[in-house]
Short mmCIF file of C-alpha atoms and ligand atoms in Angstrom, two decimals:
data_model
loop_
_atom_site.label_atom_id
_atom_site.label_comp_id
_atom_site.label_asym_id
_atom_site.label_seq_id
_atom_site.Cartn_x
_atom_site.Cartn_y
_atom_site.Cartn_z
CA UNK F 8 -10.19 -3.99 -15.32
CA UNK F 9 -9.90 -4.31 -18.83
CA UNK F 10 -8.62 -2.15 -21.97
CA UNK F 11 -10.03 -2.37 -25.41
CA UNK F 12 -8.40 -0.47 -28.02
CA UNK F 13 -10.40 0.26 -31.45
CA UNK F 14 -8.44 1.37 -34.34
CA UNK F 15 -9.17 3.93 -37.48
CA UNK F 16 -9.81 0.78 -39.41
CA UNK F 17 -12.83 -0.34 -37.18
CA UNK F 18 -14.07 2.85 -36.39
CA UNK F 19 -14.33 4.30 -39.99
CA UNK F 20 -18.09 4.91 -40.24
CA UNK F 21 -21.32 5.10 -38.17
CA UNK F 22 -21.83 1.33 -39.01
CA UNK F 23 -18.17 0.49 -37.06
CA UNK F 24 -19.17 2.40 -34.15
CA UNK F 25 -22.83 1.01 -33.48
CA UNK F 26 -20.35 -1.99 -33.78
CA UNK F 27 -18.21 -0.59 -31.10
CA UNK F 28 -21.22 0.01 -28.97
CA UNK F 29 -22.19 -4.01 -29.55
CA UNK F 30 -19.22 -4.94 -28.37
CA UNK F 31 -18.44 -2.50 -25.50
CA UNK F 32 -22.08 -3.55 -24.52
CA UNK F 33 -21.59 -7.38 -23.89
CA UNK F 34 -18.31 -6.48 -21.39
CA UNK F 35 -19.07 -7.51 -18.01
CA UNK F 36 -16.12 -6.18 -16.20
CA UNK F 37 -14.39 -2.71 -15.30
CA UNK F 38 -13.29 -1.05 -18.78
CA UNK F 39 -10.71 1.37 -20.69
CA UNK F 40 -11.93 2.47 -23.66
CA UNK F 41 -8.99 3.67 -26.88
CA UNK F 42 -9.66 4.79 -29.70
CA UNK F 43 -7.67 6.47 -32.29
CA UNK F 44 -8.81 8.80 -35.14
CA UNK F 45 -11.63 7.82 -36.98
CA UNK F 46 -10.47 5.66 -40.21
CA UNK F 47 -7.98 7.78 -42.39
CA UNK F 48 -7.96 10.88 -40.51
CA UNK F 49 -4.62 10.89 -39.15
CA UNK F 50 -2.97 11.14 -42.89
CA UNK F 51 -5.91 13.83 -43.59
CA UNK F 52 -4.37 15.76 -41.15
CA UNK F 53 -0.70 15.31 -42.41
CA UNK F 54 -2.32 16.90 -45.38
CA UNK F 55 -3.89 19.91 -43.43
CA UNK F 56 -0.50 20.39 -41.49
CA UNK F 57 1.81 20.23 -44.64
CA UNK F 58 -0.42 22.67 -46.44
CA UNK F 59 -0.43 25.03 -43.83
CA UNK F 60 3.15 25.36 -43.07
CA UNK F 61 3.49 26.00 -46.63
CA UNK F 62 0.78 29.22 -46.53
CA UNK F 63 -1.05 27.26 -49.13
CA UNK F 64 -4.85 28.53 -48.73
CA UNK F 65 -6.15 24.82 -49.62
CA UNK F 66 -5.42 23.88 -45.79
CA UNK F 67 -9.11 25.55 -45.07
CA UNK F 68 -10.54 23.15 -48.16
CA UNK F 69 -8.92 20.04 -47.04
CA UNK F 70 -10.10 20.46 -43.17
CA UNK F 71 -13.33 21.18 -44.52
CA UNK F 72 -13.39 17.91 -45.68
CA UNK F 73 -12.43 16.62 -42.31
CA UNK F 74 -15.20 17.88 -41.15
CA UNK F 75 -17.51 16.96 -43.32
CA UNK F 76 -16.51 13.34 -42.99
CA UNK F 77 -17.40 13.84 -38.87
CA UNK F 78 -19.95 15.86 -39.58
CA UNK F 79 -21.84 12.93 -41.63
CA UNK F 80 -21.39 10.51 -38.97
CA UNK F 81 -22.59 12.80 -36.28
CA UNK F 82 -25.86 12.87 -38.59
CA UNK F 83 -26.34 9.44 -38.86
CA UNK F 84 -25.60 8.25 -34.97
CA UNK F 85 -27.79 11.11 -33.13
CA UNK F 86 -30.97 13.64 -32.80
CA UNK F 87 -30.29 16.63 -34.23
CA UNK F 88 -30.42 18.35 -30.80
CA UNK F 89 -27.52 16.17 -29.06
CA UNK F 90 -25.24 18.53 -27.66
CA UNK F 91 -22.40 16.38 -29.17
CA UNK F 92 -22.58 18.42 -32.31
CA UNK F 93 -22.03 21.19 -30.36
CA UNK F 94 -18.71 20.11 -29.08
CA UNK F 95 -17.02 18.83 -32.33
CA UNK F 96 -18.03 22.32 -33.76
CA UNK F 97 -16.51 24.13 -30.98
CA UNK F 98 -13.24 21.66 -31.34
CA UNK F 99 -12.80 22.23 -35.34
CA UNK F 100 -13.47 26.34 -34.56
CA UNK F 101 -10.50 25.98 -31.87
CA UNK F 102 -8.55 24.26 -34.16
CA UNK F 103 -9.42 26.59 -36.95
CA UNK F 104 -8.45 29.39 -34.37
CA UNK F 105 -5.16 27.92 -34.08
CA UNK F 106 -4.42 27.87 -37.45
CA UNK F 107 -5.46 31.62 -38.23
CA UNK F 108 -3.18 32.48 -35.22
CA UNK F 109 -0.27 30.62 -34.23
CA UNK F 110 2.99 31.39 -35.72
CA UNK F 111 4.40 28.67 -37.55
CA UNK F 112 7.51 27.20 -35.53
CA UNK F 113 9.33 23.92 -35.56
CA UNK F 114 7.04 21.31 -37.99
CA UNK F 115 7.13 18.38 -35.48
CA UNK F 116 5.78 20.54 -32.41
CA UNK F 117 3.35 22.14 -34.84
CA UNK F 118 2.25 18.21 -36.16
CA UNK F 119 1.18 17.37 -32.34
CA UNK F 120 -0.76 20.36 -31.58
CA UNK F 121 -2.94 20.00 -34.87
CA UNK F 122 -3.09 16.12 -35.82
CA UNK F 123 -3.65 14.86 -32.49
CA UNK F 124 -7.52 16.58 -32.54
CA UNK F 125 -8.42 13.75 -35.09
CA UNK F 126 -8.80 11.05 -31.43
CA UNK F 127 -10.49 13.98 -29.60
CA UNK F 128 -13.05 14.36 -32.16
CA UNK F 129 -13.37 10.40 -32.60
CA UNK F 130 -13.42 9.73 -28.94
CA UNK F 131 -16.40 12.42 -28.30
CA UNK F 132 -18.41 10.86 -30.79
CA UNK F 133 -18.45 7.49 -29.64
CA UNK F 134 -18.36 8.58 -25.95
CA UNK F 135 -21.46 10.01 -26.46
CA UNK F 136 -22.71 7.83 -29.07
CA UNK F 137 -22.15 4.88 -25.77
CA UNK F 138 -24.38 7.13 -23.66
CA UNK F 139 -27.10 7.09 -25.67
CA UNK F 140 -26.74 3.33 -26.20
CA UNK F 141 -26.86 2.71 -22.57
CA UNK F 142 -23.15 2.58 -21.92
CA UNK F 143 -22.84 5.30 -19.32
CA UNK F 144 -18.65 6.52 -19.32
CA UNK F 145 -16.75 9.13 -18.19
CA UNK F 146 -14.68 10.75 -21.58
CA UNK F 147 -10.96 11.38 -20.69
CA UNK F 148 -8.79 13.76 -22.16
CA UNK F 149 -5.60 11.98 -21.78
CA UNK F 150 -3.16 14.85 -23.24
CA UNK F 151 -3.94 15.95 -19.40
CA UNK F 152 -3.13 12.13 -17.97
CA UNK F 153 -0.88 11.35 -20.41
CA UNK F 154 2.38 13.40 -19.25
CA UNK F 155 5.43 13.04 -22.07
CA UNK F 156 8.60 14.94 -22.60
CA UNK F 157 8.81 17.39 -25.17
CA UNK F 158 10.26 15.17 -28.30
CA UNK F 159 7.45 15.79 -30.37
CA UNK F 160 5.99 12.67 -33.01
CA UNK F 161 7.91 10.54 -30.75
CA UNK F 162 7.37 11.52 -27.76
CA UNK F 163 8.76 9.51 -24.27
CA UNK F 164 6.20 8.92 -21.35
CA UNK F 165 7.57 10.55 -17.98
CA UNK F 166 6.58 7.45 -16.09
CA UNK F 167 6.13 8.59 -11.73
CA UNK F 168 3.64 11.72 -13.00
CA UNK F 169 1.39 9.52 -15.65
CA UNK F 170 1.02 6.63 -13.37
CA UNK F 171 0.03 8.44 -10.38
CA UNK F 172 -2.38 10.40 -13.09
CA UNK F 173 -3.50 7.05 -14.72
CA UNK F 174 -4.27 5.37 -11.12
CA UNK F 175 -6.32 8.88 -10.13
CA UNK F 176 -7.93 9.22 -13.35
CA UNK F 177 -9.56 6.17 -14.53
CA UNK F 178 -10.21 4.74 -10.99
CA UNK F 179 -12.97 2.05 -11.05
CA UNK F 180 -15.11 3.47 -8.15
CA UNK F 181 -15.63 6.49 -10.30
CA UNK F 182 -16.87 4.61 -13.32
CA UNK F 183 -17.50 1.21 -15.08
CA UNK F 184 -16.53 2.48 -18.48
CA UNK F 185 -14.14 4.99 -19.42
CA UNK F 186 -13.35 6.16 -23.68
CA UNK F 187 -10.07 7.74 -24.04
CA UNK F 188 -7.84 8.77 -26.67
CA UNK F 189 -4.54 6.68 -27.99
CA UNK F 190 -1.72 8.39 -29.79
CA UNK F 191 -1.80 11.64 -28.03
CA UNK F 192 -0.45 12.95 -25.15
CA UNK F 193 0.56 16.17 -23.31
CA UNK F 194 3.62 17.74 -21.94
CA UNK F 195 3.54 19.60 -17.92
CA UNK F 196 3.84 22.86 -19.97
CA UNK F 197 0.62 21.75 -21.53
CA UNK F 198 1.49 21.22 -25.06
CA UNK F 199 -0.05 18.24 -27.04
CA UNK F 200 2.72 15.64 -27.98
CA UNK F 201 2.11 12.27 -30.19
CA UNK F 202 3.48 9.07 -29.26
CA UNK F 203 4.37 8.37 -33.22
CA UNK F 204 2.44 6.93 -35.83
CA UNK F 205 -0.26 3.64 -35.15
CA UNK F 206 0.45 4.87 -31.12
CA UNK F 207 -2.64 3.91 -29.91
CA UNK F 208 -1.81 0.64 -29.57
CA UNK F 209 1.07 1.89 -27.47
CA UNK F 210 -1.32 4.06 -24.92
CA UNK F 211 -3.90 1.10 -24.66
CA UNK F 212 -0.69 -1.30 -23.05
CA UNK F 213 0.54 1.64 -20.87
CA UNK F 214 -2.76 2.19 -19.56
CA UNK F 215 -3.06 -2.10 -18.89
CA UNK F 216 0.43 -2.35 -16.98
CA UNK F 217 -0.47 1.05 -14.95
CA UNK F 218 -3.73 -0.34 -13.93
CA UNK F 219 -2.82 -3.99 -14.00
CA UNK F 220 -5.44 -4.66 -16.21
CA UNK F 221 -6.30 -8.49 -16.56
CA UNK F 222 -6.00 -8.29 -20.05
CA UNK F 223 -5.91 -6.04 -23.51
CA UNK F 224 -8.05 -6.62 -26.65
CA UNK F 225 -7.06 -5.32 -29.72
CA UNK F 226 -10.14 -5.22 -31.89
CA UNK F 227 -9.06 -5.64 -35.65
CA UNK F 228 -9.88 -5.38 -39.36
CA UNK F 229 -8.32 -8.81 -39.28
CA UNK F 230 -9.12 -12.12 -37.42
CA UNK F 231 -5.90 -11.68 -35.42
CA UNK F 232 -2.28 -11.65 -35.84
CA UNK F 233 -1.49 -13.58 -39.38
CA UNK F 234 1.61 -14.64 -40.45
CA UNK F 235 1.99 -12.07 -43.10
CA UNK F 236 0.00 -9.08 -43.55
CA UNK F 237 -3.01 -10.11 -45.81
CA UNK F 238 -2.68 -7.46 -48.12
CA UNK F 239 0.50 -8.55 -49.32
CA UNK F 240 -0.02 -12.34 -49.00
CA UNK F 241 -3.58 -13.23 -49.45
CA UNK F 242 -2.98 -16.58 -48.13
CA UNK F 243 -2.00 -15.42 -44.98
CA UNK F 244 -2.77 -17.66 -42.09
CA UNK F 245 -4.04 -16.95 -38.74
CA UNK F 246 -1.36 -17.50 -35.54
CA UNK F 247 -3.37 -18.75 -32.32
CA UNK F 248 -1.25 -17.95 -29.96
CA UNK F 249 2.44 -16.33 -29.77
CA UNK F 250 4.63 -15.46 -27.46
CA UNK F 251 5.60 -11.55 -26.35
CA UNK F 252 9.08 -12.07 -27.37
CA UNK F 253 7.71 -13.36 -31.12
CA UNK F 254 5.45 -10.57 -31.36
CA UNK F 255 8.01 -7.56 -30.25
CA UNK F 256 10.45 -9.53 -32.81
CA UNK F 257 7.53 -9.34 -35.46
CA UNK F 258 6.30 -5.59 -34.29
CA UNK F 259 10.14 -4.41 -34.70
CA UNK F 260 10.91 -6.02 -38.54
CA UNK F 261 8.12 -4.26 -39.80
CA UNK F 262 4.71 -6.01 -39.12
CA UNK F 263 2.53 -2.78 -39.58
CA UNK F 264 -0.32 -4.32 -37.40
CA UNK F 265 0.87 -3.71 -33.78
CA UNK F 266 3.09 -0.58 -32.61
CA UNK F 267 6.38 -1.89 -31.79
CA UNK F 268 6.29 -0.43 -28.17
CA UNK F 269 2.73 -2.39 -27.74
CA UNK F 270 4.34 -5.14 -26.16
CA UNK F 271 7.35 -4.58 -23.18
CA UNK F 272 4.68 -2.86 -21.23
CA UNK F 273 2.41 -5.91 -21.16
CA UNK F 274 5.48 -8.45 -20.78
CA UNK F 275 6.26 -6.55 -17.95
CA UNK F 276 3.40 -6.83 -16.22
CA UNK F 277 2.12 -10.44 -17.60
CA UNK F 278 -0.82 -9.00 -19.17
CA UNK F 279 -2.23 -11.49 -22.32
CA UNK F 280 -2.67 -9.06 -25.52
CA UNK F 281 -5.69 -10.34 -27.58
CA UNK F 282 -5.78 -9.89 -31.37
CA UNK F 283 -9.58 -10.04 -32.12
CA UNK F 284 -11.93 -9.56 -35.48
CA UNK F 285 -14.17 -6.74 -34.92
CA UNK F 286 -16.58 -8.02 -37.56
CA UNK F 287 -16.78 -11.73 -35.51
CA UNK F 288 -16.04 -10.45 -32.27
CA UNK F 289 -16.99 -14.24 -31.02
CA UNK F 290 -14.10 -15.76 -32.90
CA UNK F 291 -11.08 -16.77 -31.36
CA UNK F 292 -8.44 -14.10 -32.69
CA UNK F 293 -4.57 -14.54 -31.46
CA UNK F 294 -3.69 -14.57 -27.87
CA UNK F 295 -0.08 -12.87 -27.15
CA UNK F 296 1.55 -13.90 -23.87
CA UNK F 297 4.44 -15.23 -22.18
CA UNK F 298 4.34 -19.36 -22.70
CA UNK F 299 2.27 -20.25 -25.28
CA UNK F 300 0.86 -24.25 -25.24
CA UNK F 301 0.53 -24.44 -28.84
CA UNK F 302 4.11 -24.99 -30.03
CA UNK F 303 3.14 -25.33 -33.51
CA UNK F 304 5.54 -22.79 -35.08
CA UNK F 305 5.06 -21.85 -39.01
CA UNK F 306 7.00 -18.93 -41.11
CA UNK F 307 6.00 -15.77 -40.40
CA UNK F 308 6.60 -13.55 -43.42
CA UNK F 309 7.08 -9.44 -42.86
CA UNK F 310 7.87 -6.33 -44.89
CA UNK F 311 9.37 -3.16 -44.04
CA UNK F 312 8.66 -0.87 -47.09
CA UNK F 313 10.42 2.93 -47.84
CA UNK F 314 13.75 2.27 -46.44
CA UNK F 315 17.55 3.11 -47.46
CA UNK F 316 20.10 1.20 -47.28
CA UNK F 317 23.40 3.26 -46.84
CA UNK F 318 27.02 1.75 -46.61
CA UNK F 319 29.12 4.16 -44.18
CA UNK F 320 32.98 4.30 -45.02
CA UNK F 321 35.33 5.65 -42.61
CA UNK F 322 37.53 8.00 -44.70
CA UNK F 323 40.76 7.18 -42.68
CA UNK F 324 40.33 4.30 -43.13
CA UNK F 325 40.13 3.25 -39.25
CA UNK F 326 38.10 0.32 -38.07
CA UNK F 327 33.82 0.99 -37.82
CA UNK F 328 33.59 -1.39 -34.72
CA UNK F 329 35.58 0.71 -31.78
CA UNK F 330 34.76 4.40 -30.99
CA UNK F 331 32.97 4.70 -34.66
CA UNK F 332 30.05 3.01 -33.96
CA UNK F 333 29.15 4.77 -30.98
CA UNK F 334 29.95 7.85 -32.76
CA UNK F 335 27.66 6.89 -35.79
CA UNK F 336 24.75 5.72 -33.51
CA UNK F 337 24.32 8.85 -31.33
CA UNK F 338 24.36 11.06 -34.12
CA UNK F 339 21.44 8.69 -35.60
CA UNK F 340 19.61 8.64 -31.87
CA UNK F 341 20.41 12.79 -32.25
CA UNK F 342 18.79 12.95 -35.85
CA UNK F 343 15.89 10.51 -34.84
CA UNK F 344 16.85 8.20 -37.60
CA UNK F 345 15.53 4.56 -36.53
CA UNK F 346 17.93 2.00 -37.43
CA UNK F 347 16.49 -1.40 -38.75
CA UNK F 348 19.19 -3.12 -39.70
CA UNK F 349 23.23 -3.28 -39.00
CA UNK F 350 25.75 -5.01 -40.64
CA UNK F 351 29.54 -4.38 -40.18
CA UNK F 352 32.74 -5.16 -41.69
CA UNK F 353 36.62 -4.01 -40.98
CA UNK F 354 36.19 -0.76 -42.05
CA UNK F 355 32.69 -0.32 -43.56
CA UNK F 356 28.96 -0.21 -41.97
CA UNK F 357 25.67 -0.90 -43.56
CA UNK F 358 22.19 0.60 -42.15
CA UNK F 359 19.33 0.15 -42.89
CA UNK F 360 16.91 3.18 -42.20
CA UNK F 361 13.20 4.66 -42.84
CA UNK F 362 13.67 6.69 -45.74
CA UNK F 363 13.06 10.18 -44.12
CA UNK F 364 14.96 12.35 -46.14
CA UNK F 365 15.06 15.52 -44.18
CA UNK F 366 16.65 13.45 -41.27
CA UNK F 367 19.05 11.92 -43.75
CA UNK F 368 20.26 14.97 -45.16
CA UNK F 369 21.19 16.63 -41.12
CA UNK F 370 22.86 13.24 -40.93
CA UNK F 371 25.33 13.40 -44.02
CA UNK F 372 25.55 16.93 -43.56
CA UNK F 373 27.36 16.23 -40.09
CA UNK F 374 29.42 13.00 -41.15
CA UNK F 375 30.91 14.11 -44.78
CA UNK F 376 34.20 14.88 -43.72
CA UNK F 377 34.73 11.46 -42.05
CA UNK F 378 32.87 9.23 -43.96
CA UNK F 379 32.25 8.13 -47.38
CA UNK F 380 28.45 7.33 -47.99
CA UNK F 381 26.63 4.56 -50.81
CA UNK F 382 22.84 4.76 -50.88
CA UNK F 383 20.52 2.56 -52.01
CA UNK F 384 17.18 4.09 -51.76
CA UNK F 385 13.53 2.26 -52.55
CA UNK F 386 14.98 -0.57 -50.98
CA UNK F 387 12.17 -2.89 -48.54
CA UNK F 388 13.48 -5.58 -45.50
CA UNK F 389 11.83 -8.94 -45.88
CA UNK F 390 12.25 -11.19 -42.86
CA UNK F 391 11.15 -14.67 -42.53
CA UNK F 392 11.07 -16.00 -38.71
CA UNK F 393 11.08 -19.65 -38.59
CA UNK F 394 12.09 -19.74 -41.77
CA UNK F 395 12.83 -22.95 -44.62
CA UNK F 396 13.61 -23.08 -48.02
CA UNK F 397 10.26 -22.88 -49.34
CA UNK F 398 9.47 -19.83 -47.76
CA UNK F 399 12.24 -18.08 -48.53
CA UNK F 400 11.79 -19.03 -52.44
CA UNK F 401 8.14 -18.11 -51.76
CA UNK F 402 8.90 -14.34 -51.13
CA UNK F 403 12.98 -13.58 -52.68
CA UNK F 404 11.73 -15.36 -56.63
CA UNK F 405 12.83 -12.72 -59.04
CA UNK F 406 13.73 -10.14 -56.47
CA UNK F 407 17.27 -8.48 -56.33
CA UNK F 408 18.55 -8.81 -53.02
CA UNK F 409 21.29 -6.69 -51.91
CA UNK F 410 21.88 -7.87 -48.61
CA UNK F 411 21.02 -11.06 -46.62
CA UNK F 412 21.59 -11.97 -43.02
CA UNK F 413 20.79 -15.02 -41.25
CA UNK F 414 20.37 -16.44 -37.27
CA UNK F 415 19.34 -20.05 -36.54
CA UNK F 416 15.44 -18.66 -36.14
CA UNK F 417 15.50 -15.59 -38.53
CA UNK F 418 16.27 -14.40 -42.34
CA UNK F 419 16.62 -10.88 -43.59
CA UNK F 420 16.77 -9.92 -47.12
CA UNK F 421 17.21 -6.11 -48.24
CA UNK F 422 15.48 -5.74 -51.94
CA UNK F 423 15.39 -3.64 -54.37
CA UNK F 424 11.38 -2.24 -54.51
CA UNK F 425 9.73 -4.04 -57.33
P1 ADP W 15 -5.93 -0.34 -36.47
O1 ADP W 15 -6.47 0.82 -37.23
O2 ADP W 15 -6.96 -1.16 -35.79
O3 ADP W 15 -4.77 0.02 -35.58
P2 ADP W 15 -4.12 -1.23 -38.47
O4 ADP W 15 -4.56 -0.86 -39.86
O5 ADP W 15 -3.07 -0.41 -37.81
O6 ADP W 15 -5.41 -1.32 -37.57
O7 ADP W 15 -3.67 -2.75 -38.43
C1 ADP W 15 -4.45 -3.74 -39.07
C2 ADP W 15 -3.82 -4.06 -40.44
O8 ADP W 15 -2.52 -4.58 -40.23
C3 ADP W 15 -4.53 -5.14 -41.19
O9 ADP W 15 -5.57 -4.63 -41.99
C4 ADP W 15 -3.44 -5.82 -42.00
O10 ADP W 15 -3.47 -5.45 -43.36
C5 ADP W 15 -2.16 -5.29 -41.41
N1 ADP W 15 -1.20 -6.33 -41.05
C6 ADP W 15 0.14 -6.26 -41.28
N2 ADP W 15 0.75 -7.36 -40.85
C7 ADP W 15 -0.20 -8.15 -40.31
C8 ADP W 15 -0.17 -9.43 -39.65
N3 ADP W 15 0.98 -10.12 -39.49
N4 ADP W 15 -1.33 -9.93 -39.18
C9 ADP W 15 -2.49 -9.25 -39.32
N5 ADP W 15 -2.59 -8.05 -39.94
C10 ADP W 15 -1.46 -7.50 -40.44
N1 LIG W 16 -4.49 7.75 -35.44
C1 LIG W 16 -3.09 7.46 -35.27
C2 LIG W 16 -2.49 7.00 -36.59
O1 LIG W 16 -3.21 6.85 -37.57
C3 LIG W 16 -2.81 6.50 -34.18
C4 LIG W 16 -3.26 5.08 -34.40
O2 LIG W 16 -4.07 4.80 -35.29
O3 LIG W 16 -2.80 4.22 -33.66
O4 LIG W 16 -1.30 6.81 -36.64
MG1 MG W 17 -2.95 0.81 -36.05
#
């Protein structure tokens, strides 16, 4: 058994999916199918959720769009008679439905029930669209596999039910080829739960270690992992092979191109994560696993964008390291604030955090009487791994850095934004 996982990037148009279909096509072996929204959707659907909890009527125009953008796909891939239009009708009029009825409650349970339709409308499309290519597969709604708790946008997989589900669900002797959703989930009570942003990658590796898959291919807008996102350094190179504990290292300091909880699920089960181009699908791509032959190590250059950087001071004056800091940090785990950075003195503490400002303002709200607070905001994290002096001139020239810390393998340098 294998899982492939196809993301918004590869599966934007009708072109990426014929694609898709190539690729599925030439797989010999046992296969799990994930696929998350169809190319931007996911931040469509932000819009659609934001403009609804704010009774603005422009919700309706911007899901119409949505729609249309499926819609013109759905044109282009089948017969007009394919009952596949059919379904993603009947799946916008439900969602529709929702939003002309549900009461608007608390914005992160409302977020899962509405912007986790974008990977069952993908995942329909191409299931069927593999059918009538010749790629016979059973279509999965995981949100019914896929058993979370209720901590909705980041929600936590209850393990015993999903595996048992997983192992019952996509069991070879019922099928070849199975196309699933990433990202999404379900809770027992049968609410839909996410798994947080770029979370397919997440599902496709929990689905490998359940089922002990032999391996896990990532299929890319890139030629595999590189050691700096392309976008920001054109002359980014391509990394053959790297270890798990380099790539959760890289995943965690910001490296947008793998979801940071992509890889203890494969360590854990010694399953080799392949990084592959979905435009040269024969190329080599990067191979993640455990002991990697080619020893070769160069810089690898990431960026964590939107973050603060906030020095707490006790007021008292009493040391941050004792009871403090596990005082500070469970009112952080409380808020959902995700901490990227720590650095403490005698009596002061800086953090480095996404800049979510809603989450921030609970925070300080709870800790103004004890603590004295500096922000920085539109501050970014550049780390260097493997780092010497020319990279570190290559990417801190001209940039105000407010805080540097160093290990024998690893650099970090909070900026100012440029
Ligand atoms: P998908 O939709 O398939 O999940 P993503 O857009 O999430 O794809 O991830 C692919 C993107 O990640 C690339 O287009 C690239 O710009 C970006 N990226 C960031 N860091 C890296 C890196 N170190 N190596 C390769 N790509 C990177
Ligand atoms: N569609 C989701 C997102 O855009 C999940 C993913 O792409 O991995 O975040
Ligand atoms: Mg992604």
């Amino acid at each position: 058994m294998r899982v492939f996982k196809f993301g918004g990037a590869s599966v934007k148009d009708a072109q990426g999916i014929r694609n898709l279909a190539g690729i599925v096509s030439g797989e010999k072996d046992d296969l799990v199918v994930v696929i998350s929204a169809f190319g931007k959707t996911t931040n469509a659907l932000e819009i659609v959720l934001r403009t609804w909890m704010n009774n603005e009527d422009s919700y309706k125009d911007h899901l119409e769009n949505i729609y249309d953008y499926h819609d013109s796909i759905v044109e282009e891939l089948f017969r007009s008679d394919n009952p596949v239009k059919i379904r993603i009708n009947n799946s916008f009029s439900d969602l529709k439905n929702h939003l002309t009825t549900a009461a608007k409650s608390d914005y992160d349970f409302e977020y899962d029930q509405i912007v986790s339709y974008g990977e069952i409308w993908s995942t329909l499309i191409v299931s069927e669209y593999l059918n009538i290519t010749g790629n016979n597969n059973i279509w999965t709604d995981i949100r019914k596999v896929l058993i979370t708790d209720e901590r909705y946008r980041d929600a936590n997989v209850i393990w015993d039910i999903t595996s048992d589900n997983v192992r019952r669900v996509f069991n070879p002797e019922s099928s070849q080829l199975f196309v699933t959703q990433g990202f999404i989930g379900g809770t027992l009570s049968g609410h839909y739960t996410t798994l947080s942003r770029e979370g397919s990658d997440y599902t496709a590796a929990l689905l490998a270690n359940i089922l002990d898959a032999e391996s896990v291919i990532f299929w890319k807008d890139v030629p595999g992992l590189l050691n700096a996102d392309p976008r920001w350094l054109p002359d980014a190179r391509r990394l053959e092979q790297m270890s798990y504990r380099e790539a959760v290292e890289m995943t965690f300091s910001g490296a947008k191109v793998i979801h940071p909880k992509t890889i203890k699920p494969l360590q854990n089960k010694n399953i080799p994560l392949y990084v592959k181009s979905f435009i040269a699908p024969l190329e080599e791509g990067t191979v993640v696993v455990a002991e990697p032959e080619v020893k070769r190590i160069i810089p690898v250059f990431i960026k964590k964008e939107n973050q603060m950087l906030i020095s707490f001071l006790p007021k008292d004056f009493s040391f941050v390291m004792g009871d403090n800091l596990a005082g500070l940090f469970s009112l952080f785990f409380r808020y959902g604030i995700k901490v990227n950075l720590v650095e403490a003195s005698a009596v002061s503490i800086d953090v480095c955090i996404d800049d979510e400002r809603l989450k921030i303002d609970a925070l300080m709200n709870n800790l103004h009487q004890e603590y004295t607070a500096i922000y920085n905001d539109n501050v970014e994290i550049l780390t260097i791994r493997h780092y010497n002096a020319e990279a570190v001139e290559h990417i801190t020239y001209g940039r105000e850095i407010l805080l540097e810390q160093r290990t024998r393998s690893t650099v970090r340098y909070v900026v100012r934004k440029l």
